[in-house]
C-alpha cells in the first residue's frame, strides 16, 4: 500500500465551488504526496421537518441515500480524471459539532476550505472558517475559485502567518519545490505604525507584505491576494501535532 505523507480533508457543502476546490486539492496532494478525504454535513433541520417519527426516519434514510449517490459520483469522476483515490464520509446533524468530532477523530494534517467568487478570501464574517480556526491548530488552506491550482502550471502560494515566530512548515517547503515564483508571505502586525513592506528574504525566496492590524487589514490582505493571483492561501499556525504522533 502506498505511504502518504499528509492527510488532507476537504470540508464541503456540495455547492458549485466544490469542483474547483477539488481540482486545487488534488494538485496539492500530488505535490506533497497527500491523501484526500471529503467530508460533508447536512443540517438536520434541512432534512427533518415533519412531526411524525416514521416520516422523519424515512426522510433521513432517503437523504443518506441521495448524499451517498451524489458524493460517490463526484469522487469517482475526480479520482478517475486525476488518477488518485479520494475517500469520503458524510452525516446529518449539527454542522459545528460534526466537524469538531471529525477533526478530533481523524486528526488531519491539512484542512482545505473553498471560497466563493463573491467572498474571495474574506475571513471576516465567515462562521465556518472562524469555527475551524478555533477548533484546529494545524495549517488550513483556502482555495480561490478564480485561480485554480493546476499541477502542470506555475504555483502561486501565499502564507498568512498568525504567529510571527511560526516557521515555514515541511509541507510548504515541499510545495515550494514546485514553484518558480517566490513564496508570498502576509503578516498582520499589532505593532503601531508598521509600514507595508515588499521585500525579498535573504534566507529564502520570499516576498513579504506586512499590514498593521486595524479595521481595514483583512480587506487590504484580500486585495493583495487578488493582485498577486494567489491560488492557495495557507493559514500557517504552530501545529501541536506531528505526523509521527
PDB file of C-alpha atoms in Angstrom:
ATOM      1  CA  UNK A   1       0.000   0.000   0.000  1.00  0.00           C
ATOM      2  CA  UNK A   2       1.273   3.447  -0.901  1.00  0.00           C
ATOM      3  CA  UNK A   3       2.575   5.506   2.009  1.00  0.00           C
ATOM      4  CA  UNK A   4       1.210   9.046   2.151  1.00  0.00           C
ATOM      5  CA  UNK A   5       2.954  11.904   3.938  1.00  0.00           C
ATOM      6  CA  UNK A   6      -0.068  14.052   4.704  1.00  0.00           C
ATOM      7  CA  UNK A   7      -3.753  13.500   5.429  1.00  0.00           C
ATOM      8  CA  UNK A   8      -5.819  16.213   3.725  1.00  0.00           C
ATOM      9  CA  UNK A   9      -9.529  16.774   4.358  1.00  0.00           C
ATOM     10  CA  UNK A  10     -11.918  18.945   2.347  1.00  0.00           C
ATOM     11  CA  UNK A  11     -14.961  20.207   4.221  1.00  0.00           C
ATOM     12  CA  UNK A  12     -17.706  20.859   1.694  1.00  0.00           C
ATOM     13  CA  UNK A  13     -21.339  21.920   1.461  1.00  0.00           C
ATOM     14  CA  UNK A  14     -21.517  20.323  -2.010  1.00  0.00           C
ATOM     15  CA  UNK A  15     -22.084  23.678  -3.703  1.00  0.00           C
ATOM     16  CA  UNK A  16     -20.830  24.640  -7.180  1.00  0.00           C
ATOM     17  CA  UNK A  17     -17.408  25.707  -5.896  1.00  0.00           C
ATOM     18  CA  UNK A  18     -16.567  22.105  -4.898  1.00  0.00           C
ATOM     19  CA  UNK A  19     -15.358  21.261  -8.400  1.00  0.00           C
ATOM     20  CA  UNK A  20     -12.576  23.855  -8.423  1.00  0.00           C
ATOM     21  CA  UNK A  21     -11.780  23.223  -4.746  1.00  0.00           C
ATOM     22  CA  UNK A  22     -11.230  19.539  -5.521  1.00  0.00           C
ATOM     23  CA  UNK A  23      -9.071  20.358  -8.545  1.00  0.00           C
ATOM     24  CA  UNK A  24      -6.796  22.534  -6.416  1.00  0.00           C
ATOM     25  CA  UNK A  25      -6.743  19.975  -3.593  1.00  0.00           C
ATOM     26  CA  UNK A  26      -5.851  17.102  -5.905  1.00  0.00           C
ATOM     27  CA  UNK A  27      -2.989  19.123  -7.362  1.00  0.00           C
ATOM     28  CA  UNK A  28      -1.871  19.973  -3.824  1.00  0.00           C
ATOM     29  CA  UNK A  29      -1.991  16.300  -2.818  1.00  0.00           C
ATOM     30  CA  UNK A  30       0.131  15.256  -5.783  1.00  0.00           C
ATOM     31  CA  UNK A  31       2.736  17.902  -4.986  1.00  0.00           C
ATOM     32  CA  UNK A  32       3.191  16.864  -1.361  1.00  0.00           C
ATOM     33  CA  UNK A  33       2.217  13.169  -1.573  1.00  0.00           C
ATOM     34  CA  UNK A  34      -1.025  13.579   0.328  1.00  0.00           C
ATOM     35  CA  UNK A  35      -4.206  11.526   0.630  1.00  0.00           C
ATOM     36  CA  UNK A  36      -7.600  13.234   0.374  1.00  0.00           C
ATOM     37  CA  UNK A  37     -10.765  12.759   2.373  1.00  0.00           C
ATOM     38  CA  UNK A  38     -14.038  14.556   1.642  1.00  0.00           C
ATOM     39  CA  UNK A  39     -16.439  15.326   4.493  1.00  0.00           C
ATOM     40  CA  UNK A  40     -19.972  16.713   4.157  1.00  0.00           C
ATOM     41  CA  UNK A  41     -22.511  17.586   6.858  1.00  0.00           C
ATOM     42  CA  UNK A  42     -26.197  18.109   6.113  1.00  0.00           C
ATOM     43  CA  UNK A  43     -28.046  20.094   8.750  1.00  0.00           C
ATOM     44  CA  UNK A  44     -30.745  18.025  10.429  1.00  0.00           C
ATOM     45  CA  UNK A  45     -33.199  20.929  10.180  1.00  0.00           C
ATOM     46  CA  UNK A  46     -32.861  20.787   6.378  1.00  0.00           C
ATOM     47  CA  UNK A  47     -33.913  17.131   6.361  1.00  0.00           C
ATOM     48  CA  UNK A  48     -36.426  16.573   9.152  1.00  0.00           C
ATOM     49  CA  UNK A  49     -39.333  18.999   9.108  1.00  0.00           C
ATOM     50  CA  UNK A  50     -42.178  16.668   9.984  1.00  0.00           C
ATOM     51  CA  UNK A  51     -43.524  15.829  13.411  1.00  0.00           C
ATOM     52  CA  UNK A  52     -44.329  12.197  12.565  1.00  0.00           C
ATOM     53  CA  UNK A  53     -41.434   9.987  13.687  1.00  0.00           C
ATOM     54  CA  UNK A  54     -41.882   7.455  10.887  1.00  0.00           C
ATOM     55  CA  UNK A  55     -41.856  10.241   8.283  1.00  0.00           C
ATOM     56  CA  UNK A  56     -38.713  11.702   9.855  1.00  0.00           C
ATOM     57  CA  UNK A  57     -36.929   8.338   9.671  1.00  0.00           C
ATOM     58  CA  UNK A  58     -37.923   7.938   6.030  1.00  0.00           C
ATOM     59  CA  UNK A  59     -36.670  11.465   5.263  1.00  0.00           C
ATOM     60  CA  UNK A  60     -33.314  10.746   6.903  1.00  0.00           C
ATOM     61  CA  UNK A  61     -32.877   7.410   5.133  1.00  0.00           C
ATOM     62  CA  UNK A  62     -33.782   8.983   1.805  1.00  0.00           C
ATOM     63  CA  UNK A  63     -31.336  11.852   2.351  1.00  0.00           C
ATOM     64  CA  UNK A  64     -28.498   9.476   3.229  1.00  0.00           C
ATOM     65  CA  UNK A  65     -29.077   7.532   0.015  1.00  0.00           C
ATOM     66  CA  UNK A  66     -29.189  10.731  -2.041  1.00  0.00           C
ATOM     67  CA  UNK A  67     -25.956  12.060  -0.458  1.00  0.00           C
ATOM     68  CA  UNK A  68     -24.225   8.714  -0.973  1.00  0.00           C
ATOM     69  CA  UNK A  69     -25.078   8.662  -4.677  1.00  0.00           C
ATOM     70  CA  UNK A  70     -24.160  12.308  -5.237  1.00  0.00           C
ATOM     71  CA  UNK A  71     -20.836  12.256  -3.383  1.00  0.00           C
ATOM     72  CA  UNK A  72     -19.803   8.905  -4.858  1.00  0.00           C
ATOM     73  CA  UNK A  73     -20.475  10.265  -8.358  1.00  0.00           C
ATOM     74  CA  UNK A  74     -18.296  13.336  -7.681  1.00  0.00           C
ATOM     75  CA  UNK A  75     -15.493  11.330  -6.079  1.00  0.00           C
ATOM     76  CA  UNK A  76     -15.456   8.672  -8.820  1.00  0.00           C
ATOM     77  CA  UNK A  77     -15.232  11.339 -11.545  1.00  0.00           C
ATOM     78  CA  UNK A  78     -12.321  13.235  -9.989  1.00  0.00           C
ATOM     79  CA  UNK A  79     -10.484  10.092  -8.886  1.00  0.00           C
ATOM     80  CA  UNK A  80     -10.579   8.804 -12.466  1.00  0.00           C
ATOM     81  CA  UNK A  81      -9.546  12.125 -14.036  1.00  0.00           C
ATOM     82  CA  UNK A  82      -6.620  12.683 -11.649  1.00  0.00           C
ATOM     83  CA  UNK A  83      -5.637   9.070 -11.045  1.00  0.00           C
ATOM     84  CA  UNK A  84      -5.879   9.482  -7.275  1.00  0.00           C
ATOM     85  CA  UNK A  85      -8.165   7.846  -4.701  1.00  0.00           C
ATOM     86  CA  UNK A  86     -10.489  10.049  -2.654  1.00  0.00           C
ATOM     87  CA  UNK A  87     -12.216   8.730   0.442  1.00  0.00           C
ATOM     88  CA  UNK A  88     -15.423  10.322   1.639  1.00  0.00           C
ATOM     89  CA  UNK A  89     -17.848  10.406   4.532  1.00  0.00           C
ATOM     90  CA  UNK A  90     -20.988  12.346   5.354  1.00  0.00           C
ATOM     91  CA  UNK A  91     -23.560  12.702   8.074  1.00  0.00           C
ATOM     92  CA  UNK A  92     -26.711  14.521   9.124  1.00  0.00           C
ATOM     93  CA  UNK A  93     -26.532  16.625  12.273  1.00  0.00           C
ATOM     94  CA  UNK A  94     -25.200  19.848  13.756  1.00  0.00           C
ATOM     95  CA  UNK A  95     -22.578  21.313  11.402  1.00  0.00           C
ATOM     96  CA  UNK A  96     -20.135  22.553  14.032  1.00  0.00           C
ATOM     97  CA  UNK A  97     -20.471  19.530  16.304  1.00  0.00           C
ATOM     98  CA  UNK A  98     -19.873  17.085  13.463  1.00  0.00           C
ATOM     99  CA  UNK A  99     -16.851  18.988  12.130  1.00  0.00           C
ATOM    100  CA  UNK A 100     -15.334  19.204  15.624  1.00  0.00           C
ATOM    101  CA  UNK A 101     -15.879  15.459  16.055  1.00  0.00           C
ATOM    102  CA  UNK A 102     -14.286  14.728  12.667  1.00  0.00           C
ATOM    103  CA  UNK A 103     -11.207  16.809  13.466  1.00  0.00           C
ATOM    104  CA  UNK A 104     -10.825  15.116  16.843  1.00  0.00           C
ATOM    105  CA  UNK A 105     -11.240  11.592  15.477  1.00  0.00           C
ATOM    106  CA  UNK A 106      -9.426  11.807  12.132  1.00  0.00           C
ATOM    107  CA  UNK A 107      -6.654  14.278  13.117  1.00  0.00           C
ATOM    108  CA  UNK A 108      -5.977  15.605   9.587  1.00  0.00           C
ATOM    109  CA  UNK A 109      -2.627  17.228   8.763  1.00  0.00           C
ATOM    110  CA  UNK A 110      -4.209  19.811   6.459  1.00  0.00           C
ATOM    111  CA  UNK A 111      -7.743  21.198   6.098  1.00  0.00           C
ATOM    112  CA  UNK A 112      -8.912  22.689   2.794  1.00  0.00           C
ATOM    113  CA  UNK A 113     -11.827  25.112   2.555  1.00  0.00           C
ATOM    114  CA  UNK A 114     -13.167  26.627  -0.651  1.00  0.00           C
ATOM    115  CA  UNK A 115     -14.164  30.264  -1.064  1.00  0.00           C
ATOM    116  CA  UNK A 116     -16.877  31.601  -3.361  1.00  0.00           C
ATOM    117  CA  UNK A 117     -16.144  34.199  -6.023  1.00  0.00           C
ATOM    118  CA  UNK A 118     -18.120  36.853  -4.207  1.00  0.00           C
ATOM    119  CA  UNK A 119     -16.197  36.347  -0.962  1.00  0.00           C
ATOM    120  CA  UNK A 120     -12.630  35.969  -2.144  1.00  0.00           C
ATOM    121  CA  UNK A 121     -10.527  35.159   0.914  1.00  0.00           C
ATOM    122  CA  UNK A 122     -12.873  37.242   3.065  1.00  0.00           C
ATOM    123  CA  UNK A 123     -12.084  35.878   6.512  1.00  0.00           C
ATOM    124  CA  UNK A 124     -14.386  38.291   8.314  1.00  0.00           C
ATOM    125  CA  UNK A 125     -17.914  37.054   8.916  1.00  0.00           C
ATOM    126  CA  UNK A 126     -17.327  33.514   7.646  1.00  0.00           C
ATOM    127  CA  UNK A 127     -18.556  31.489  10.591  1.00  0.00           C
ATOM    128  CA  UNK A 128     -17.281  28.151   9.263  1.00  0.00           C
ATOM    129  CA  UNK A 129     -13.722  29.371   8.729  1.00  0.00           C
ATOM    130  CA  UNK A 130     -13.631  31.036  12.129  1.00  0.00           C
ATOM    131  CA  UNK A 131     -15.005  27.897  13.766  1.00  0.00           C
ATOM    132  CA  UNK A 132     -12.390  25.682  12.097  1.00  0.00           C
ATOM    133  CA  UNK A 133      -9.678  28.148  13.132  1.00  0.00           C
ATOM    134  CA  UNK A 134     -10.884  27.851  16.725  1.00  0.00           C
ATOM    135  CA  UNK A 135     -11.046  24.046  16.633  1.00  0.00           C
ATOM    136  CA  UNK A 136      -7.921  23.205  14.660  1.00  0.00           C
ATOM    137  CA  UNK A 137      -4.342  24.267  15.369  1.00  0.00           C
ATOM    138  CA  UNK A 138      -2.786  23.000  12.139  1.00  0.00           C
ATOM    139  CA  UNK A 139      -2.476  24.507   8.643  1.00  0.00           C
ATOM    140  CA  UNK A 140      -5.627  25.461   6.770  1.00  0.00           C
ATOM    141  CA  UNK A 141      -5.680  26.116   3.032  1.00  0.00           C
ATOM    142  CA  UNK A 142      -8.183  28.431   1.380  1.00  0.00           C
ATOM    143  CA  UNK A 143      -8.646  27.838  -2.340  1.00  0.00           C
ATOM    144  CA  UNK A 144      -9.570  30.578  -4.797  1.00  0.00           C
ATOM    145  CA  UNK A 145     -12.421  29.971  -7.216  1.00  0.00           C
ATOM    146  CA  UNK A 146     -10.766  32.225  -9.812  1.00  0.00           C
ATOM    147  CA  UNK A 147      -7.183  30.922  -9.536  1.00  0.00           C
ATOM    148  CA  UNK A 148      -7.255  27.133  -9.610  1.00  0.00           C
ATOM    149  CA  UNK A 149      -4.073  25.317  -8.639  1.00  0.00           C
ATOM    150  CA  UNK A 150      -3.085  23.036 -11.508  1.00  0.00           C
ATOM    151  CA  UNK A 151      -0.249  20.544 -11.290  1.00  0.00           C
ATOM    152  CA  UNK A 152       1.462  21.489 -14.537  1.00  0.00           C
ATOM    153  CA  UNK A 153       1.041  25.233 -14.097  1.00  0.00           C
ATOM    154  CA  UNK A 154       3.145  27.585 -12.015  1.00  0.00           C
ATOM    155  CA  UNK A 155       2.246  27.527  -8.347  1.00  0.00           C
ATOM    156  CA  UNK A 156       1.323  30.800  -6.668  1.00  0.00           C
ATOM    157  CA  UNK A 157       1.341  30.183  -2.925  1.00  0.00           C
ATOM    158  CA  UNK A 158       0.560  32.606  -0.122  1.00  0.00           C
ATOM    159  CA  UNK A 159       1.088  32.106   3.596  1.00  0.00           C
ATOM    160  CA  UNK A 160      -0.657  34.109   6.298  1.00  0.00           C
ATOM    161  CA  UNK A 161       1.395  33.808   9.468  1.00  0.00           C
ATOM    162  CA  UNK A 162      -0.728  34.183  12.559  1.00  0.00           C
ATOM    163  CA  UNK A 163       2.322  33.895  14.780  1.00  0.00           C
ATOM    164  CA  UNK A 164       5.381  35.975  13.966  1.00  0.00           C
ATOM    165  CA  UNK A 165       7.553  33.200  15.407  1.00  0.00           C
ATOM    166  CA  UNK A 166       5.989  30.452  13.295  1.00  0.00           C
ATOM    167  CA  UNK A 167       8.298  28.866  10.738  1.00  0.00           C
ATOM    168  CA  UNK A 168       7.571  27.589   7.265  1.00  0.00           C
ATOM    169  CA  UNK A 169       6.369  24.038   7.796  1.00  0.00           C
ATOM    170  CA  UNK A 170       7.640  20.969   5.957  1.00  0.00           C
ATOM    171  CA  UNK A 171       4.793  20.602   3.502  1.00  0.00           C
ATOM    172  CA  UNK A 172       5.093  24.280   2.476  1.00  0.00           C
ATOM    173  CA  UNK A 173       8.758  23.657   1.758  1.00  0.00           C
ATOM    174  CA  UNK A 174       7.693  20.633  -0.312  1.00  0.00           C
ATOM    175  CA  UNK A 175       5.264  22.836  -2.226  1.00  0.00           C
ATOM    176  CA  UNK A 176       7.931  25.427  -2.965  1.00  0.00           C
ATOM    177  CA  UNK A 177       9.887  22.784  -4.886  1.00  0.00           C
ATOM    178  CA  UNK A 178       7.103  23.004  -7.496  1.00  0.00           C
ATOM    179  CA  UNK A 179       7.178  26.781  -7.766  1.00  0.00           C
ATOM    180  CA  UNK A 180       9.393  29.097  -9.775  1.00  0.00           C
ATOM    181  CA  UNK A 181       7.748  32.041  -8.071  1.00  0.00           C
ATOM    182  CA  UNK A 182       8.827  33.226  -4.618  1.00  0.00           C
ATOM    183  CA  UNK A 183       6.594  32.446  -1.671  1.00  0.00           C
ATOM    184  CA  UNK A 184       4.292  35.378  -0.868  1.00  0.00           C
ATOM    185  CA  UNK A 185       4.094  35.849   2.879  1.00  0.00           C
ATOM    186  CA  UNK A 186       1.465  38.019   4.567  1.00  0.00           C
ATOM    187  CA  UNK A 187       1.581  39.194   8.167  1.00  0.00           C
ATOM    188  CA  UNK A 188      -0.786  41.306  10.214  1.00  0.00           C
ATOM    189  CA  UNK A 189       1.163  43.023  12.975  1.00  0.00           C
ATOM    190  CA  UNK A 190      -0.079  44.575  16.214  1.00  0.00           C
ATOM    191  CA  UNK A 191       2.943  46.879  16.294  1.00  0.00           C
ATOM    192  CA  UNK A 192       1.826  50.503  15.747  1.00  0.00           C
ATOM    193  CA  UNK A 193       2.927  52.394  12.645  1.00  0.00           C
ATOM    194  CA  UNK A 194       4.250  49.353  10.847  1.00  0.00           C
ATOM    195  CA  UNK A 195       4.754  50.239   7.175  1.00  0.00           C
ATOM    196  CA  UNK A 196       3.710  47.959   4.385  1.00  0.00           C
ATOM    197  CA  UNK A 197       6.808  46.083   3.257  1.00  0.00           C
ATOM    198  CA  UNK A 198       7.632  44.390  -0.009  1.00  0.00           C
ATOM    199  CA  UNK A 199      10.987  42.672   0.264  1.00  0.00           C
ATOM    200  CA  UNK A 200      12.957  39.654  -0.846  1.00  0.00           C
ATOM    201  CA  UNK A 201      14.016  37.450   2.037  1.00  0.00           C
ATOM    202  CA  UNK A 202      17.727  36.769   2.099  1.00  0.00           C
ATOM    203  CA  UNK A 203      17.226  33.358   3.668  1.00  0.00           C
ATOM    204  CA  UNK A 204      14.752  32.017   1.104  1.00  0.00           C
ATOM    205  CA  UNK A 205      12.912  33.217  -1.959  1.00  0.00           C
ATOM    206  CA  UNK A 206      10.077  35.120  -0.374  1.00  0.00           C
ATOM    207  CA  UNK A 207       8.133  38.310  -0.857  1.00  0.00           C
ATOM    208  CA  UNK A 208       6.665  39.685   2.341  1.00  0.00           C
ATOM    209  CA  UNK A 209       3.787  42.057   2.954  1.00  0.00           C
ATOM    210  CA  UNK A 210       3.168  43.400   6.446  1.00  0.00           C
ATOM    211  CA  UNK A 211      -0.139  45.027   7.355  1.00  0.00           C
ATOM    212  CA  UNK A 212      -0.879  46.970  10.501  1.00  0.00           C
ATOM    213  CA  UNK A 213      -3.738  45.411  12.444  1.00  0.00           C
ATOM    214  CA  UNK A 214      -6.819  47.608  12.022  1.00  0.00           C
ATOM    215  CA  UNK A 215     -10.336  47.502  10.596  1.00  0.00           C
ATOM    216  CA  UNK A 216      -9.008  47.514   7.020  1.00  0.00           C
ATOM    217  CA  UNK A 217      -6.244  44.919   7.397  1.00  0.00           C
ATOM    218  CA  UNK A 218      -8.289  41.948   6.132  1.00  0.00           C
ATOM    219  CA  UNK A 219      -9.626  43.916   3.165  1.00  0.00           C
ATOM    220  CA  UNK A 220      -6.086  45.036   2.301  1.00  0.00           C
ATOM    221  CA  UNK A 221      -4.959  41.431   2.510  1.00  0.00           C
ATOM    222  CA  UNK A 222      -7.778  40.337   0.198  1.00  0.00           C
ATOM    223  CA  UNK A 223      -6.773  42.973  -2.352  1.00  0.00           C
ATOM    224  CA  UNK A 224      -3.141  41.840  -2.366  1.00  0.00           C
ATOM    225  CA  UNK A 225      -4.145  38.183  -2.704  1.00  0.00           C
ATOM    226  CA  UNK A 226      -6.167  39.071  -5.791  1.00  0.00           C
ATOM    227  CA  UNK A 227      -3.449  41.289  -7.291  1.00  0.00           C
ATOM    228  CA  UNK A 228      -0.816  38.571  -6.814  1.00  0.00           C
ATOM    229  CA  UNK A 229      -3.098  35.822  -8.223  1.00  0.00           C
ATOM    230  CA  UNK A 230      -2.654  33.607  -5.174  1.00  0.00           C
ATOM    231  CA  UNK A 231      -4.192  30.182  -5.885  1.00  0.00           C
ATOM    232  CA  UNK A 232      -3.726  28.822  -2.363  1.00  0.00           C
ATOM    233  CA  UNK A 233      -3.531  30.713   0.908  1.00  0.00           C
ATOM    234  CA  UNK A 234      -2.156  28.784   3.854  1.00  0.00           C
ATOM    235  CA  UNK A 235      -3.231  29.976   7.295  1.00  0.00           C
ATOM    236  CA  UNK A 236       0.012  28.979   8.989  1.00  0.00           C
ATOM    237  CA  UNK A 237      -0.108  28.315  12.710  1.00  0.00           C
ATOM    238  CA  UNK A 238       2.062  26.228  15.004  1.00  0.00           C
ATOM    239  CA  UNK A 239       0.864  22.653  14.653  1.00  0.00           C
ATOM    240  CA  UNK A 240       0.935  20.913  18.017  1.00  0.00           C
ATOM    241  CA  UNK A 241       0.656  17.521  16.372  1.00  0.00           C
ATOM    242  CA  UNK A 242       3.351  15.676  14.479  1.00  0.00           C
ATOM    243  CA  UNK A 243       2.852  13.332  11.546  1.00  0.00           C
ATOM    244  CA  UNK A 244       4.515  10.675  13.620  1.00  0.00           C
ATOM    245  CA  UNK A 245       2.182  11.059  16.626  1.00  0.00           C
TER     246      UNK A 245
END
